[in-house]
Amino acid sequence: MTLDSGATAWILASTCLVMLMTPGVGLFYGGLVRRKNVISMVALAFLSYALVSVQWVLCGYSLAFGPDIGGFIGGLDYLGLSGIGMEATSLPIPDILFAAFQLVFAGLTLAILTSGVAERIRLSAFVLFGLLWTTLVYDPLAHWAWGGGWAASLGALDFAGGTVVHISSGFGALAIALVIGKRMGFGENSMEPHNIPLTLLGAGLLWFGWFGFNAGSAIAADGLASNALMVTNTAAAAGALAWLVASSIRGKSSAVGMVSGAIAGLVGITPAAGFVDVPSSLVIGAVAGLLCYSALLWRLKKGFDESLDAWAIHGVGGLWGAIATGIFASIGHTGLLQGNFYQFGINTIDALIAAGYAFIVTYVLALVIDRTIGLRVTEDEEYVGLDISQHGERAHA
């Protein structure tokens, strides 16, 4: 295929936009934890990006996008990005740019998962876990959806990562949270967010970066990318308002809740962004806001310390978004509302299998690491805070 300079310029910009989402996650999470752990949360986001950047170049890209092996994983043909050059082949952009664009998705996904270990993970254990998790969970799911794996071959639709990014990180966060255990004093001591403006800033960076996340996944600067950008923004706004209204019925209209609803809407529209119109995105975003808020309340009722709600927002929101894609698809594909029961069925099955795979593999992986080198810091280190015990640094007021 001939290289398209417009598409290349847009994907270069989109790659930068998505990369900005990773520190955005760090700021979002950093504001929600106690002051003694804010550096730790932001650092985990940067560490996630650094770890995956190396893993992706060495083997991750090949496992995700190499020649298909049994519908499950890619081959090792592209180890070290061997054969991935500056020319366009199957897409109108350089192969190396496509690899970079996919890299920032992978780095962001691991950063989202850190919600499940907030304020209690050993840094060395996270390094090992992050490398193994990306290899054993993220890479196979990326291959299933985008690299010629079984889900893609059966016709499952995932435009920008509902299963690959959000279901994997959300259900992975819940699994590792169950293994590592609750924070000391959870449910007994106050664990209020220490800096809500920091969280709002992080949410703003995420919303901004999401335009590259979804519109960039068109791999072109065209009408499809434009539609993806509009439905992305619409779903985010609908999610924000839906969560705001729901939370106001129960009490105050929380600012954190409002931006959490926006992220829920963004998550929900992600797999559908290239397949649905604007009216559908209003419904997808609003339902995502309400569903994710309900999931958060259920999580609190059950006493699970999935600290910063990656499961409630990304896991449940991603599950809804994947199913909603099979319901509302009308651009390039048809969904349930247009009589395509197969599309609804395969998208639902794909989402449930992705959720089960991510949860089970993450749980086993976390359990093995915990039983060998240990996932969690000591009680004294947790009491002092991870900023001091893991980084030797302190956030000042």
PDB file of C-alpha atoms in Angstrom, residues 35-257:
ATOM      1  CA  ARG A  35      -0.614  11.722  50.447  1.00  0.00           C
ATOM      2  CA  LYS A  36       2.033   9.212  51.528  1.00  0.00           C
ATOM      3  CA  ASN A  37       1.456   7.174  48.353  1.00  0.00           C
ATOM      4  CA  VAL A  38       0.945   9.754  45.617  1.00  0.00           C
ATOM      5  CA  ILE A  39       4.494   9.511  44.222  1.00  0.00           C
ATOM      6  CA  SER A  40       4.167   5.744  44.186  1.00  0.00           C
ATOM      7  CA  MET A  41       1.003   5.808  42.065  1.00  0.00           C
ATOM      8  CA  VAL A  42       2.367   8.274  39.526  1.00  0.00           C
ATOM      9  CA  ALA A  43       5.649   6.360  39.391  1.00  0.00           C
ATOM     10  CA  LEU A  44       3.822   3.073  38.760  1.00  0.00           C
ATOM     11  CA  ALA A  45       2.242   4.624  35.665  1.00  0.00           C
ATOM     12  CA  PHE A  46       5.615   5.750  34.311  1.00  0.00           C
ATOM     13  CA  LEU A  47       7.162   2.403  35.240  1.00  0.00           C
ATOM     14  CA  SER A  48       4.373   0.583  33.406  1.00  0.00           C
ATOM     15  CA  TYR A  49       5.096   2.570  30.274  1.00  0.00           C
ATOM     16  CA  ALA A  50       8.844   1.986  30.485  1.00  0.00           C
ATOM     17  CA  LEU A  51       8.509  -1.756  31.115  1.00  0.00           C
ATOM     18  CA  VAL A  52       6.067  -2.298  28.276  1.00  0.00           C
ATOM     19  CA  SER A  53       8.062  -0.121  25.886  1.00  0.00           C
ATOM     20  CA  VAL A  54      10.988  -2.516  26.186  1.00  0.00           C
ATOM     21  CA  GLN A  55       8.864  -5.672  26.278  1.00  0.00           C
ATOM     22  CA  TRP A  56       6.908  -4.578  23.198  1.00  0.00           C
ATOM     23  CA  VAL A  57      10.019  -3.985  21.131  1.00  0.00           C
ATOM     24  CA  LEU A  58      11.660  -7.244  22.200  1.00  0.00           C
ATOM     25  CA  CYS A  59       8.722  -9.650  21.874  1.00  0.00           C
ATOM     26  CA  GLY A  60       5.309  -8.097  22.599  1.00  0.00           C
ATOM     27  CA  TYR A  61       4.603  -6.761  19.140  1.00  0.00           C
ATOM     28  CA  SER A  62       5.556 -10.071  17.581  1.00  0.00           C
ATOM     29  CA  LEU A  63       3.334 -12.040  19.975  1.00  0.00           C
ATOM     30  CA  ALA A  64       0.417  -9.732  19.247  1.00  0.00           C
ATOM     31  CA  PHE A  65       0.835  -9.163  15.508  1.00  0.00           C
ATOM     32  CA  GLY A  66       3.101 -11.939  14.300  1.00  0.00           C
ATOM     33  CA  PRO A  67       1.807 -14.751  12.059  1.00  0.00           C
ATOM     34  CA  ASP A  68      -1.117 -16.492  13.725  1.00  0.00           C
ATOM     35  CA  ILE A  69      -0.494 -19.666  15.729  1.00  0.00           C
ATOM     36  CA  GLY A  70      -3.688 -21.581  16.405  1.00  0.00           C
ATOM     37  CA  GLY A  71      -5.781 -18.454  16.740  1.00  0.00           C
ATOM     38  CA  PHE A  72      -4.246 -17.787  20.147  1.00  0.00           C
ATOM     39  CA  ILE A  73      -0.922 -15.992  19.745  1.00  0.00           C
ATOM     40  CA  GLY A  74       1.392 -14.548  17.130  1.00  0.00           C
ATOM     41  CA  GLY A  75       4.679 -16.064  16.054  1.00  0.00           C
ATOM     42  CA  LEU A  76       8.163 -14.803  16.828  1.00  0.00           C
ATOM     43  CA  ASP A  77       8.933 -13.483  13.355  1.00  0.00           C
ATOM     44  CA  TYR A  78       9.147  -9.877  14.553  1.00  0.00           C
ATOM     45  CA  LEU A  79      11.354 -10.310  17.616  1.00  0.00           C
ATOM     46  CA  GLY A  80      13.220  -7.083  18.231  1.00  0.00           C
ATOM     47  CA  LEU A  81      10.972  -5.551  15.550  1.00  0.00           C
ATOM     48  CA  SER A  82      12.867  -7.529  12.933  1.00  0.00           C
ATOM     49  CA  GLY A  83      11.453  -6.727   9.506  1.00  0.00           C
ATOM     50  CA  ILE A  84       9.351  -3.808  10.778  1.00  0.00           C
ATOM     51  CA  GLY A  85      10.546  -0.895   8.686  1.00  0.00           C
ATOM     52  CA  MET A  86       9.727   2.627   7.595  1.00  0.00           C
ATOM     53  CA  GLU A  87       7.703   1.676   4.539  1.00  0.00           C
ATOM     54  CA  ALA A  88       3.938   1.175   4.284  1.00  0.00           C
ATOM     55  CA  THR A  89       2.818  -2.390   3.595  1.00  0.00           C
ATOM     56  CA  SER A  90      -0.714  -3.424   4.509  1.00  0.00           C
ATOM     57  CA  LEU A  91      -1.612  -0.013   5.994  1.00  0.00           C
ATOM     58  CA  PRO A  92      -1.093   3.527   4.613  1.00  0.00           C
ATOM     59  CA  ILE A  93       1.411   4.331   7.377  1.00  0.00           C
ATOM     60  CA  PRO A  94       4.936   3.069   8.091  1.00  0.00           C
ATOM     61  CA  ASP A  95       5.020  -0.323   9.787  1.00  0.00           C
ATOM     62  CA  ILE A  96       7.237   1.073  12.548  1.00  0.00           C
ATOM     63  CA  LEU A  97       4.622   3.748  13.293  1.00  0.00           C
ATOM     64  CA  PHE A  98       1.876   1.164  13.622  1.00  0.00           C
ATOM     65  CA  ALA A  99       4.088  -0.719  16.080  1.00  0.00           C
ATOM     66  CA  ALA A 100       4.599   2.498  18.058  1.00  0.00           C
ATOM     67  CA  PHE A 101       0.870   3.266  18.048  1.00  0.00           C
ATOM     68  CA  GLN A 102       0.113  -0.179  19.435  1.00  0.00           C
ATOM     69  CA  LEU A 103       2.909   0.159  22.001  1.00  0.00           C
ATOM     70  CA  VAL A 104       1.254   3.110  23.739  1.00  0.00           C
ATOM     71  CA  PHE A 105      -1.971   1.116  24.098  1.00  0.00           C
ATOM     72  CA  ALA A 106      -0.103  -1.705  25.810  1.00  0.00           C
ATOM     73  CA  GLY A 107       1.712   0.633  28.196  1.00  0.00           C
ATOM     74  CA  LEU A 108      -1.520   2.366  29.160  1.00  0.00           C
ATOM     75  CA  THR A 109      -3.241  -0.938  29.895  1.00  0.00           C
ATOM     76  CA  LEU A 110      -0.713  -1.993  32.528  1.00  0.00           C
ATOM     77  CA  ALA A 111      -0.927   1.470  34.113  1.00  0.00           C
ATOM     78  CA  ILE A 112      -4.721   1.129  34.457  1.00  0.00           C
ATOM     79  CA  LEU A 113      -4.288  -2.205  36.234  1.00  0.00           C
ATOM     80  CA  THR A 114      -2.243  -0.595  39.041  1.00  0.00           C
ATOM     81  CA  SER A 115      -5.557   0.398  40.626  1.00  0.00           C
ATOM     82  CA  GLY A 116      -5.722  -3.081  42.127  1.00  0.00           C
ATOM     83  CA  VAL A 117      -2.422  -2.789  44.010  1.00  0.00           C
ATOM     84  CA  ALA A 118      -2.502   0.850  45.113  1.00  0.00           C
ATOM     85  CA  GLU A 119      -0.650   1.652  48.351  1.00  0.00           C
ATOM     86  CA  ARG A 120       0.661  -1.883  48.968  1.00  0.00           C
ATOM     87  CA  ILE A 121       2.716  -3.334  46.067  1.00  0.00           C
ATOM     88  CA  ARG A 122       6.445  -4.038  46.242  1.00  0.00           C
ATOM     89  CA  LEU A 123       8.211  -2.281  43.398  1.00  0.00           C
ATOM     90  CA  SER A 124      10.350  -5.289  42.460  1.00  0.00           C
ATOM     91  CA  ALA A 125       7.304  -7.565  42.458  1.00  0.00           C
ATOM     92  CA  PHE A 126       5.448  -5.161  40.182  1.00  0.00           C
ATOM     93  CA  VAL A 127       8.312  -5.179  37.678  1.00  0.00           C
ATOM     94  CA  LEU A 128       8.135  -8.966  37.389  1.00  0.00           C
ATOM     95  CA  PHE A 129       4.356  -9.029  37.392  1.00  0.00           C
ATOM     96  CA  GLY A 130       4.096  -6.282  34.776  1.00  0.00           C
ATOM     97  CA  LEU A 131       6.424  -7.989  32.320  1.00  0.00           C
ATOM     98  CA  LEU A 132       4.719 -11.373  32.699  1.00  0.00           C
ATOM     99  CA  TRP A 133       1.196  -9.942  32.647  1.00  0.00           C
ATOM    100  CA  THR A 134       1.774  -8.013  29.442  1.00  0.00           C
ATOM    101  CA  THR A 135       3.232 -11.118  27.811  1.00  0.00           C
ATOM    102  CA  LEU A 136       0.652 -13.628  29.040  1.00  0.00           C
ATOM    103  CA  VAL A 137      -2.523 -11.531  29.122  1.00  0.00           C
ATOM    104  CA  TYR A 138      -2.306  -8.385  27.013  1.00  0.00           C
ATOM    105  CA  ASP A 139      -0.424  -9.798  24.037  1.00  0.00           C
ATOM    106  CA  PRO A 140      -2.745 -12.789  23.485  1.00  0.00           C
ATOM    107  CA  LEU A 141      -5.856 -10.598  23.785  1.00  0.00           C
ATOM    108  CA  ALA A 142      -4.406  -8.116  21.294  1.00  0.00           C
ATOM    109  CA  HIS A 143      -3.736 -10.990  18.906  1.00  0.00           C
ATOM    110  CA  TRP A 144      -7.277 -12.333  19.307  1.00  0.00           C
ATOM    111  CA  ALA A 145      -8.845  -8.994  18.411  1.00  0.00           C
ATOM    112  CA  TRP A 146      -6.402  -7.321  16.021  1.00  0.00           C
ATOM    113  CA  GLY A 147      -3.659  -9.751  15.039  1.00  0.00           C
ATOM    114  CA  GLY A 148      -5.648 -12.387  13.184  1.00  0.00           C
ATOM    115  CA  GLY A 149      -6.663 -14.464  16.210  1.00  0.00           C
ATOM    116  CA  TRP A 150      -9.816 -16.452  16.806  1.00  0.00           C
ATOM    117  CA  ALA A 151     -12.038 -13.509  17.807  1.00  0.00           C
ATOM    118  CA  ALA A 152     -11.250 -11.514  14.684  1.00  0.00           C
ATOM    119  CA  SER A 153     -11.665 -14.568  12.457  1.00  0.00           C
ATOM    120  CA  LEU A 154     -15.145 -15.154  13.896  1.00  0.00           C
ATOM    121  CA  GLY A 155     -16.113 -11.552  13.262  1.00  0.00           C
ATOM    122  CA  ALA A 156     -15.947 -10.029  16.762  1.00  0.00           C
ATOM    123  CA  LEU A 157     -15.702  -6.218  16.620  1.00  0.00           C
ATOM    124  CA  ASP A 158     -13.341  -4.226  18.828  1.00  0.00           C
ATOM    125  CA  PHE A 159     -12.447  -0.922  17.224  1.00  0.00           C
ATOM    126  CA  ALA A 160     -10.012   0.468  19.791  1.00  0.00           C
ATOM    127  CA  GLY A 161      -9.627  -1.933  22.709  1.00  0.00           C
ATOM    128  CA  GLY A 162     -12.753  -2.742  24.713  1.00  0.00           C
ATOM    129  CA  THR A 163     -11.576  -6.287  25.302  1.00  0.00           C
ATOM    130  CA  VAL A 164      -7.863  -5.743  24.756  1.00  0.00           C
ATOM    131  CA  VAL A 165      -7.342  -2.722  27.008  1.00  0.00           C
ATOM    132  CA  HIS A 166     -10.311  -2.239  29.316  1.00  0.00           C
ATOM    133  CA  ILE A 167     -11.647  -5.710  30.059  1.00  0.00           C
ATOM    134  CA  SER A 168      -8.112  -7.041  30.498  1.00  0.00           C
ATOM    135  CA  SER A 169      -6.983  -4.284  32.875  1.00  0.00           C
ATOM    136  CA  GLY A 170     -10.269  -4.086  34.776  1.00  0.00           C
ATOM    137  CA  PHE A 171     -10.716  -7.765  35.479  1.00  0.00           C
ATOM    138  CA  GLY A 172      -6.961  -8.116  35.948  1.00  0.00           C
ATOM    139  CA  ALA A 173      -7.064  -5.387  38.619  1.00  0.00           C
ATOM    140  CA  LEU A 174      -9.834  -7.218  40.481  1.00  0.00           C
ATOM    141  CA  ALA A 175      -7.910 -10.490  40.359  1.00  0.00           C
ATOM    142  CA  ILE A 176      -4.640  -9.101  41.703  1.00  0.00           C
ATOM    143  CA  ALA A 177      -6.509  -7.113  44.364  1.00  0.00           C
ATOM    144  CA  LEU A 178      -8.022 -10.338  45.679  1.00  0.00           C
ATOM    145  CA  VAL A 179      -4.583 -11.961  45.837  1.00  0.00           C
ATOM    146  CA  ILE A 180      -2.676  -9.078  47.428  1.00  0.00           C
ATOM    147  CA  GLY A 181      -5.396  -8.399  49.997  1.00  0.00           C
ATOM    148  CA  LYS A 182      -6.942  -5.286  51.478  1.00  0.00           C
ATOM    149  CA  ARG A 183      -4.974  -2.266  52.610  1.00  0.00           C
ATOM    150  CA  MET A 184      -4.351  -2.044  56.342  1.00  0.00           C
ATOM    151  CA  GLY A 185      -7.307  -0.319  57.949  1.00  0.00           C
ATOM    152  CA  PHE A 186      -9.557  -0.664  54.906  1.00  0.00           C
ATOM    153  CA  GLY A 187     -13.137  -0.210  56.030  1.00  0.00           C
ATOM    154  CA  GLU A 188     -11.999   1.055  59.429  1.00  0.00           C
ATOM    155  CA  ASN A 189      -9.771   4.097  58.850  1.00  0.00           C
ATOM    156  CA  SER A 190     -10.381   7.083  56.599  1.00  0.00           C
ATOM    157  CA  MET A 191      -8.823   6.655  53.148  1.00  0.00           C
ATOM    158  CA  GLU A 192     -10.178   9.790  51.528  1.00  0.00           C
ATOM    159  CA  PRO A 193      -8.494  11.145  48.375  1.00  0.00           C
ATOM    160  CA  HIS A 194      -5.753  13.580  49.292  1.00  0.00           C
ATOM    161  CA  ASN A 195      -5.889  15.794  46.165  1.00  0.00           C
ATOM    162  CA  ILE A 196      -9.069  15.835  44.100  1.00  0.00           C
ATOM    163  CA  PRO A 197      -7.850  18.598  41.734  1.00  0.00           C
ATOM    164  CA  LEU A 198      -4.974  16.277  40.772  1.00  0.00           C
ATOM    165  CA  THR A 199      -7.517  13.583  39.922  1.00  0.00           C
ATOM    166  CA  LEU A 200      -9.557  16.042  37.849  1.00  0.00           C
ATOM    167  CA  LEU A 201      -6.406  17.037  35.948  1.00  0.00           C
ATOM    168  CA  GLY A 202      -5.655  13.386  35.249  1.00  0.00           C
ATOM    169  CA  ALA A 203      -9.210  12.859  34.002  1.00  0.00           C
ATOM    170  CA  GLY A 204      -8.851  15.837  31.673  1.00  0.00           C
ATOM    171  CA  LEU A 205      -5.673  14.379  30.186  1.00  0.00           C
ATOM    172  CA  LEU A 206      -7.429  11.046  29.707  1.00  0.00           C
ATOM    173  CA  TRP A 207     -10.403  12.625  27.937  1.00  0.00           C
ATOM    174  CA  PHE A 208      -8.032  14.603  25.715  1.00  0.00           C
ATOM    175  CA  GLY A 209      -5.847  11.602  24.940  1.00  0.00           C
ATOM    176  CA  TRP A 210      -8.854   9.426  24.164  1.00  0.00           C
ATOM    177  CA  PHE A 211      -9.394  11.305  20.910  1.00  0.00           C
ATOM    178  CA  GLY A 212      -6.149   9.784  19.672  1.00  0.00           C
ATOM    179  CA  PHE A 213      -7.048   6.464  21.274  1.00  0.00           C
ATOM    180  CA  ASN A 214     -10.329   6.063  19.366  1.00  0.00           C
ATOM    181  CA  ALA A 215     -10.082   8.357  16.333  1.00  0.00           C
ATOM    182  CA  GLY A 216      -6.495   7.219  15.760  1.00  0.00           C
ATOM    183  CA  SER A 217      -7.691   3.624  15.526  1.00  0.00           C
ATOM    184  CA  ALA A 218      -9.190   4.444  12.133  1.00  0.00           C
ATOM    185  CA  ILE A 219      -5.548   4.487  10.923  1.00  0.00           C
ATOM    186  CA  ALA A 220      -6.532   7.310   8.587  1.00  0.00           C
ATOM    187  CA  ALA A 221      -7.396  10.987   8.623  1.00  0.00           C
ATOM    188  CA  ASP A 222     -10.869  10.580   7.187  1.00  0.00           C
ATOM    189  CA  GLY A 223     -14.584  10.556   7.896  1.00  0.00           C
ATOM    190  CA  LEU A 224     -14.398   7.420  10.029  1.00  0.00           C
ATOM    191  CA  ALA A 225     -11.828   9.027  12.307  1.00  0.00           C
ATOM    192  CA  SER A 226     -14.000  12.140  12.504  1.00  0.00           C
ATOM    193  CA  ASN A 227     -17.049  10.112  13.482  1.00  0.00           C
ATOM    194  CA  ALA A 228     -15.005   8.208  16.059  1.00  0.00           C
ATOM    195  CA  LEU A 229     -13.889  11.494  17.605  1.00  0.00           C
ATOM    196  CA  MET A 230     -17.447  12.830  17.823  1.00  0.00           C
ATOM    197  CA  VAL A 231     -18.984   9.687  19.308  1.00  0.00           C
ATOM    198  CA  THR A 232     -16.096   9.500  21.773  1.00  0.00           C
ATOM    199  CA  ASN A 233     -16.760  12.984  23.090  1.00  0.00           C
ATOM    200  CA  THR A 234     -20.531  12.440  23.137  1.00  0.00           C
ATOM    201  CA  ALA A 235     -20.308   9.197  25.118  1.00  0.00           C
ATOM    202  CA  ALA A 236     -17.935  10.784  27.622  1.00  0.00           C
ATOM    203  CA  ALA A 237     -20.303  13.690  28.226  1.00  0.00           C
ATOM    204  CA  ALA A 238     -23.309  11.371  28.548  1.00  0.00           C
ATOM    205  CA  GLY A 239     -21.430   9.170  31.014  1.00  0.00           C
ATOM    206  CA  ALA A 240     -20.370  12.159  33.103  1.00  0.00           C
ATOM    207  CA  LEU A 241     -23.926  13.486  33.353  1.00  0.00           C
ATOM    208  CA  ALA A 242     -25.461  10.074  34.053  1.00  0.00           C
ATOM    209  CA  TRP A 243     -23.046   9.376  36.939  1.00  0.00           C
ATOM    210  CA  LEU A 244     -23.528  12.908  38.268  1.00  0.00           C
ATOM    211  CA  VAL A 245     -27.300  12.542  38.372  1.00  0.00           C
ATOM    212  CA  ALA A 246     -27.134   9.066  39.901  1.00  0.00           C
ATOM    213  CA  SER A 247     -24.698  10.159  42.628  1.00  0.00           C
ATOM    214  CA  SER A 248     -26.738  13.296  43.389  1.00  0.00           C
ATOM    215  CA  ILE A 249     -29.770  11.133  44.110  1.00  0.00           C
ATOM    216  CA  ARG A 250     -27.771   9.343  46.788  1.00  0.00           C
ATOM    217  CA  GLY A 251     -26.150  12.478  48.190  1.00  0.00           C
ATOM    218  CA  LYS A 252     -23.788  15.157  46.889  1.00  0.00           C
ATOM    219  CA  SER A 253     -22.935  15.670  43.226  1.00  0.00           C
ATOM    220  CA  SER A 254     -19.364  14.415  43.418  1.00  0.00           C
ATOM    221  CA  ALA A 255     -16.758  15.969  41.105  1.00  0.00           C
ATOM    222  CA  VAL A 256     -14.758  12.746  41.212  1.00  0.00           C
ATOM    223  CA  GLY A 257     -17.937  10.866  40.346  1.00  0.00           C
TER     224      GLY A 257
END
